[in-house]
């Protein structure tokens, strides 16, 4: 146990975060294939392209699955610990965005990710 939470629960939380990140990546890939949507007026004509895009369908499916994983987590871990752990998804998305979508990652974003990691550590530390 780490901070009075079984390691298997931390692994489950990390699995949930990773799947959420994969879901976001698939959603992003899907809307990239549809193209930029600059207003809600543009959304509706492209809605069928978005809804039936295989990447979007995959991302939404993963989100559905992670909802059930999240319910298992909530049955075992305090919400005040589990929910802040989801912010690790913000950290995990940064390298994937750089690698897969060739997004630039400014230093301030890296510093922000480090701050998030410190915050998650401190939240988990509160259980000791």
Coordinates of N, CA and C in Angstrom, one line a residue:
X1 N 0.8 -1.2 0.0 CA 0.0 0.0 0.0 C 0.9 1.2 0.0
X2 N 0.4 2.2 -0.8 CA 1.1 3.5 -0.8 C 0.2 4.6 -0.3
X3 N 0.5 5.2 0.8 CA -0.4 6.2 1.4 C -1.7 5.6 1.7
X4 N -1.8 4.4 2.2 CA -3.0 3.8 2.7 C -3.9 3.4 1.6
X5 N -3.5 3.5 0.3 CA -4.3 3.1 -0.8 C -3.6 1.9 -1.5
X6 N -4.3 0.8 -1.7 CA -3.6 -0.3 -2.3 C -3.0 0.0 -3.7
X7 N -1.9 -0.5 -4.0 CA -1.2 -0.2 -5.2 C -2.1 -0.6 -6.4
X8 N -2.9 -1.6 -6.3 CA -3.8 -2.0 -7.4 C -4.8 -0.9 -7.7
X9 N -5.1 -0.1 -6.7 CA -6.0 1.0 -7.0 C -5.3 2.2 -7.7
X10 N -4.0 2.4 -7.4 CA -3.3 3.4 -8.1 C -3.0 2.9 -9.5
X11 N -2.8 1.7 -9.7 CA -2.6 1.1 -11.1 C -3.9 1.3 -11.9
X12 N -5.1 1.0 -11.2 CA -6.4 1.2 -11.9 C -6.6 2.7 -12.2
X13 N -6.2 3.6 -11.3 CA -6.3 5.0 -11.6 C -5.5 5.4 -12.8
X14 N -4.2 4.9 -12.9 CA -3.3 5.2 -14.0 C -3.9 4.7 -15.3
X15 N -4.4 3.5 -15.2 CA -5.0 2.9 -16.4 C -6.2 3.7 -16.9
X16 N -7.0 4.2 -16.0 CA -8.1 5.1 -16.3 C -7.7 6.4 -17.0
X17 N -6.6 7.0 -16.4 CA -6.1 8.2 -17.0 C -5.5 7.9 -18.4
X18 N -4.8 6.9 -18.5 CA -4.2 6.5 -19.8 C -5.3 6.3 -20.9
X19 N -6.3 5.6 -20.5 CA -7.4 5.4 -21.5 C -8.1 6.7 -21.8
X20 N -8.3 7.6 -20.8 CA -8.9 8.9 -21.1 C -8.0 9.7 -22.1
X21 N -6.7 9.6 -21.9 CA -5.8 10.3 -22.8 C -5.9 9.7 -24.2
X22 N -6.0 8.4 -24.3 CA -6.1 7.7 -25.6 C -7.5 8.2 -26.3
X23 N -8.5 8.3 -25.5 CA -9.8 8.7 -26.0 C -9.7 10.1 -26.6
X24 N -9.0 11.0 -25.8 CA -8.8 12.4 -26.3 C -8.0 12.4 -27.6
X25 N -7.0 11.6 -27.7 CA -6.2 11.6 -28.9 C -7.0 11.1 -30.1
X26 N -7.9 10.1 -29.9 CA -8.7 9.6 -31.0 C -9.7 10.7 -31.4
X27 N -10.3 11.4 -30.4 CA -11.3 12.5 -30.7 C -10.6 13.6 -31.5
X28 N -9.4 13.9 -31.1 CA -8.6 15.0 -31.8 C -8.3 14.5 -33.3
X29 N -7.8 13.3 -33.4 CA -7.5 12.8 -34.7 C -8.8 12.8 -35.6
X30 N -9.9 12.4 -35.0 CA -11.2 12.4 -35.8 C -11.6 13.8 -36.2
X31 N -11.6 14.7 -35.4 CA -12.0 16.1 -35.8 C -11.0 16.7 -36.7
X32 N -9.7 16.3 -36.6 CA -8.7 16.8 -37.6 C -9.0 16.4 -39.0
X33 N -9.6 15.2 -39.1 CA -9.9 14.7 -40.4 C -11.1 15.4 -41.0
X34 N -12.0 15.9 -40.1 CA -13.2 16.6 -40.6 C -12.8 18.1 -40.9
X35 N -11.9 18.6 -40.2 CA -11.4 20.0 -40.4 C -11.9 20.9 -39.3
X36 N -11.4 22.1 -39.4 CA -11.6 23.1 -38.3 C -13.1 23.5 -38.3
X37 N -13.6 23.7 -37.1 CA -15.0 24.2 -37.0 C -14.9 25.5 -36.2
X38 N -15.1 26.6 -37.0 CA -14.9 27.9 -36.4 C -16.2 28.5 -35.7
X39 N -17.3 27.9 -35.9 CA -18.5 28.4 -35.2 C -19.5 27.2 -35.1
X40 N -20.6 27.4 -34.3 CA -21.6 26.4 -34.2 C -22.4 26.2 -35.5
X41 N -22.4 27.3 -36.3 CA -23.1 27.2 -37.6 C -22.4 26.2 -38.5
X42 N -21.1 26.1 -38.3 CA -20.3 25.1 -39.1 C -20.4 23.7 -38.5
X43 N -20.7 23.6 -37.3 CA -20.8 22.3 -36.6 C -21.9 21.5 -37.2
X44 N -23.0 22.0 -37.4 CA -24.2 21.2 -37.8 C -24.0 20.5 -39.2
X45 N -23.5 21.2 -40.2 CA -23.3 20.5 -41.5 C -22.2 19.4 -41.4
X46 N -21.3 19.6 -40.4 CA -20.2 18.6 -40.3 C -20.5 17.5 -39.3
X47 N -21.7 17.6 -38.6 CA -22.0 16.7 -37.5 C -22.0 15.2 -37.9
X48 N -22.6 14.9 -39.1 CA -22.6 13.5 -39.5 C -21.2 13.0 -39.8
X49 N -20.3 13.9 -40.4 CA -19.0 13.5 -40.6 C -18.3 13.2 -39.3
X50 N -18.6 14.0 -38.3 CA -18.0 13.8 -36.9 C -18.5 12.5 -36.3
X51 N -19.8 12.4 -36.3 CA -20.4 11.3 -35.5 C -20.0 9.9 -36.1
X52 N -19.9 9.8 -37.4 CA -19.5 8.6 -38.0 C -18.1 8.4 -38.3
X53 N -17.3 9.3 -37.8 CA -15.8 9.2 -38.0 C -15.3 8.0 -37.1
X54 N -14.6 7.1 -37.6 CA -14.1 6.0 -36.8 C -13.3 6.3 -35.6
X55 N -12.5 7.4 -35.8 CA -11.7 7.8 -34.6 C -12.5 8.4 -33.5
X56 N -13.5 9.2 -33.9 CA -14.5 9.8 -32.9 C -15.2 8.7 -32.3
X57 N -15.7 7.7 -33.0 CA -16.5 6.6 -32.5 C -15.6 5.8 -31.5
X58 N -14.3 5.6 -31.9 CA -13.4 4.9 -30.9 C -13.2 5.7 -29.7
X59 N -13.0 7.0 -29.8 CA -12.8 7.9 -28.6 C -13.9 7.9 -27.7
X60 N -15.1 8.0 -28.3 CA -16.3 8.0 -27.4 C -16.5 6.6 -26.8
X61 N -16.2 5.5 -27.5 CA -16.3 4.2 -26.9 C -15.3 4.0 -25.8
X62 N -14.1 4.5 -25.9 CA -13.2 4.4 -24.8 C -13.7 5.2 -23.6
X63 N -14.3 6.4 -23.9 CA -14.8 7.2 -22.8 C -15.9 6.4 -22.1
X64 N -16.8 5.7 -22.8 CA -17.8 4.9 -22.2 C -17.2 3.8 -21.3
X65 N -16.2 3.2 -21.8 CA -15.5 2.1 -21.0 C -14.9 2.7 -19.7
X66 N -14.2 3.9 -19.9 CA -13.5 4.5 -18.7 C -14.6 4.9 -17.7
X67 N -15.8 5.2 -18.1 CA -16.8 5.5 -17.1 C -17.0 4.4 -16.2
X68 N -17.1 3.2 -16.7 CA -17.3 2.0 -15.9 C -16.0 1.7 -15.0
X69 N -14.9 1.9 -15.6 CA -13.6 1.8 -14.8 C -13.7 2.8 -13.6
X70 N -14.1 4.0 -13.9 CA -14.2 5.1 -12.9 C -15.2 4.7 -11.8
X71 N -16.3 4.0 -12.1 CA -17.2 3.6 -11.1 C -16.5 2.6 -10.2
X72 N -15.7 1.7 -10.7 CA -15.0 0.8 -9.9 C -14.0 1.5 -8.9
X73 N -13.3 2.5 -9.5 CA -12.4 3.3 -8.7 C -13.1 4.0 -7.6
X74 N -14.2 4.6 -7.9 CA -15.0 5.4 -6.9 C -15.5 4.5 -5.8
X75 N -15.7 3.2 -6.1 CA -16.2 2.3 -5.1 C -15.0 1.9 -4.1
X76 N -13.8 2.3 -4.5 CA -12.6 1.8 -3.7 C -11.7 2.9 -3.2
X77 N -11.8 4.1 -3.8 CA -10.9 5.2 -3.4 C -11.7 6.4 -3.1
X78 N -11.2 7.2 -2.1 CA -11.9 8.4 -1.8 C -11.9 9.4 -3.0
X79 N -13.0 10.0 -3.2 CA -13.2 11.0 -4.3 C -12.1 12.1 -4.2
X80 N -11.8 12.5 -3.0 CA -10.8 13.6 -2.8 C -9.4 13.2 -3.2
X81 N -9.2 11.9 -3.4 CA -7.9 11.4 -3.8 C -8.0 11.1 -5.3
X82 N -9.1 10.4 -5.7 CA -9.2 9.9 -7.1 C -9.3 11.0 -8.1
X83 N -10.2 11.9 -7.8 CA -10.5 12.9 -8.8 C -9.3 13.8 -9.2
X84 N -8.5 14.3 -8.2 CA -7.3 15.0 -8.6 C -6.3 14.2 -9.4
X85 N -6.3 12.9 -9.2 CA -5.4 12.1 -10.0 C -5.7 12.2 -11.5
X86 N -7.0 12.5 -11.9 CA -7.3 12.6 -13.3 C -6.6 13.7 -14.0
X87 N -6.1 14.7 -13.2 CA -5.3 15.8 -13.8 C -4.0 15.3 -14.4
X88 N -3.6 14.1 -14.0 CA -2.4 13.6 -14.7 C -2.6 13.4 -16.2
X89 N -3.8 13.3 -16.6 CA -4.2 13.3 -18.0 C -3.7 14.5 -18.7
X90 N -3.7 15.6 -18.1 CA -3.2 16.9 -18.7 C -1.7 16.7 -19.0
X91 N -1.0 16.1 -18.0 CA 0.4 15.9 -18.2 C 0.7 14.9 -19.3
X92 N 0.0 13.8 -19.3 CA 0.2 12.8 -20.3 C -0.1 13.2 -21.7
X93 N -1.0 14.1 -21.9 CA -1.4 14.6 -23.2 C -0.3 15.4 -23.9
X94 N 0.5 16.1 -23.1 CA 1.5 17.0 -23.6 C 2.5 16.2 -24.5
X95 N 3.1 15.2 -24.1 CA 4.1 14.5 -25.0 C 3.4 13.9 -26.2
X96 N 2.2 13.3 -26.0 CA 1.5 12.7 -27.1 C 1.1 13.8 -28.2
X97 N 0.7 15.0 -27.7 CA 0.3 16.1 -28.6 C 1.6 16.5 -29.4
X98 N 2.7 16.5 -28.8 CA 3.9 16.9 -29.5 C 4.3 15.8 -30.5
X99 N 4.2 14.6 -30.1 CA 4.6 13.4 -30.9 C 3.7 13.2 -32.1
X100 N 2.4 13.1 -31.8 CA 1.4 12.7 -32.8 C 0.9 13.8 -33.7
X101 N 0.7 15.0 -33.0 CA 0.1 16.1 -33.8 C 1.1 17.2 -34.1
X102 N 2.4 17.0 -33.7 CA 3.5 18.0 -34.0 C 3.2 19.4 -33.4
X103 N 2.5 19.4 -32.2 CA 2.2 20.6 -31.5 C 3.5 21.1 -30.8
X104 N 3.6 22.4 -30.8 CA 4.8 23.0 -30.1 C 4.4 23.0 -28.6
X105 N 5.4 22.7 -27.8 CA 5.2 22.7 -26.3 C 6.1 23.7 -25.7
X106 N 5.6 24.9 -25.4 CA 6.4 25.9 -24.7 C 6.9 25.5 -23.3
X107 N 7.9 26.1 -22.9 CA 8.5 25.8 -21.6 C 7.5 26.0 -20.4
X108 N 6.7 27.0 -20.6 CA 5.7 27.3 -19.5 C 4.7 26.2 -19.4
X109 N 4.4 25.5 -20.5 CA 3.5 24.3 -20.4 C 4.1 23.2 -19.7
X110 N 5.4 23.0 -19.9 CA 6.1 22.0 -19.2 C 6.2 22.3 -17.7
X111 N 6.4 23.5 -17.4 CA 6.5 23.9 -16.0 C 5.1 23.7 -15.3
X112 N 4.0 24.0 -16.1 CA 2.7 23.8 -15.6 C 2.4 22.3 -15.3
X113 N 2.9 21.4 -16.2 CA 2.8 20.0 -16.0 C 3.5 19.5 -14.8
X114 N 4.7 20.1 -14.5 CA 5.4 19.8 -13.3 C 4.7 20.2 -12.1
X115 N 4.1 21.4 -12.1 CA 3.3 21.8 -11.0 C 2.1 20.9 -10.7
X116 N 1.4 20.4 -11.8 CA 0.3 19.5 -11.7 C 0.8 18.2 -11.0
X117 N 1.9 17.7 -11.4 CA 2.5 16.5 -10.8 C 2.8 16.7 -9.3
X118 N 3.3 17.8 -9.0 CA 3.6 18.2 -7.6 C 2.3 18.2 -6.8
X119 N 1.2 18.8 -7.4 CA -0.1 18.9 -6.8 C -0.7 17.6 -6.5
X120 N -0.6 16.7 -7.5 CA -1.2 15.3 -7.4 C -0.4 14.6 -6.3
X121 N 0.9 14.7 -6.3 CA 1.7 14.1 -5.2 C 1.3 14.6 -3.8
X122 N 1.1 15.9 -3.7 CA 0.7 16.4 -2.4 C -0.7 16.0 -2.0
X123 N -1.6 15.9 -3.0 CA -3.0 15.4 -2.6 C -2.9 13.9 -2.1
X124 N -2.1 13.1 -2.8 CA -1.9 11.7 -2.4 C -1.2 11.6 -1.0
X125 N -0.2 12.6 -0.8 CA 0.5 12.6 0.4 C -0.4 12.8 1.6
X126 N -1.5 13.5 1.4 CA -2.4 13.8 2.5 C -3.0 12.6 3.1
X127 N -2.9 11.5 2.5 CA -3.4 10.2 3.0 C -2.5 9.5 4.0
X128 N -1.2 10.0 4.0 CA -0.2 9.3 4.9 C -0.6 9.5 6.4

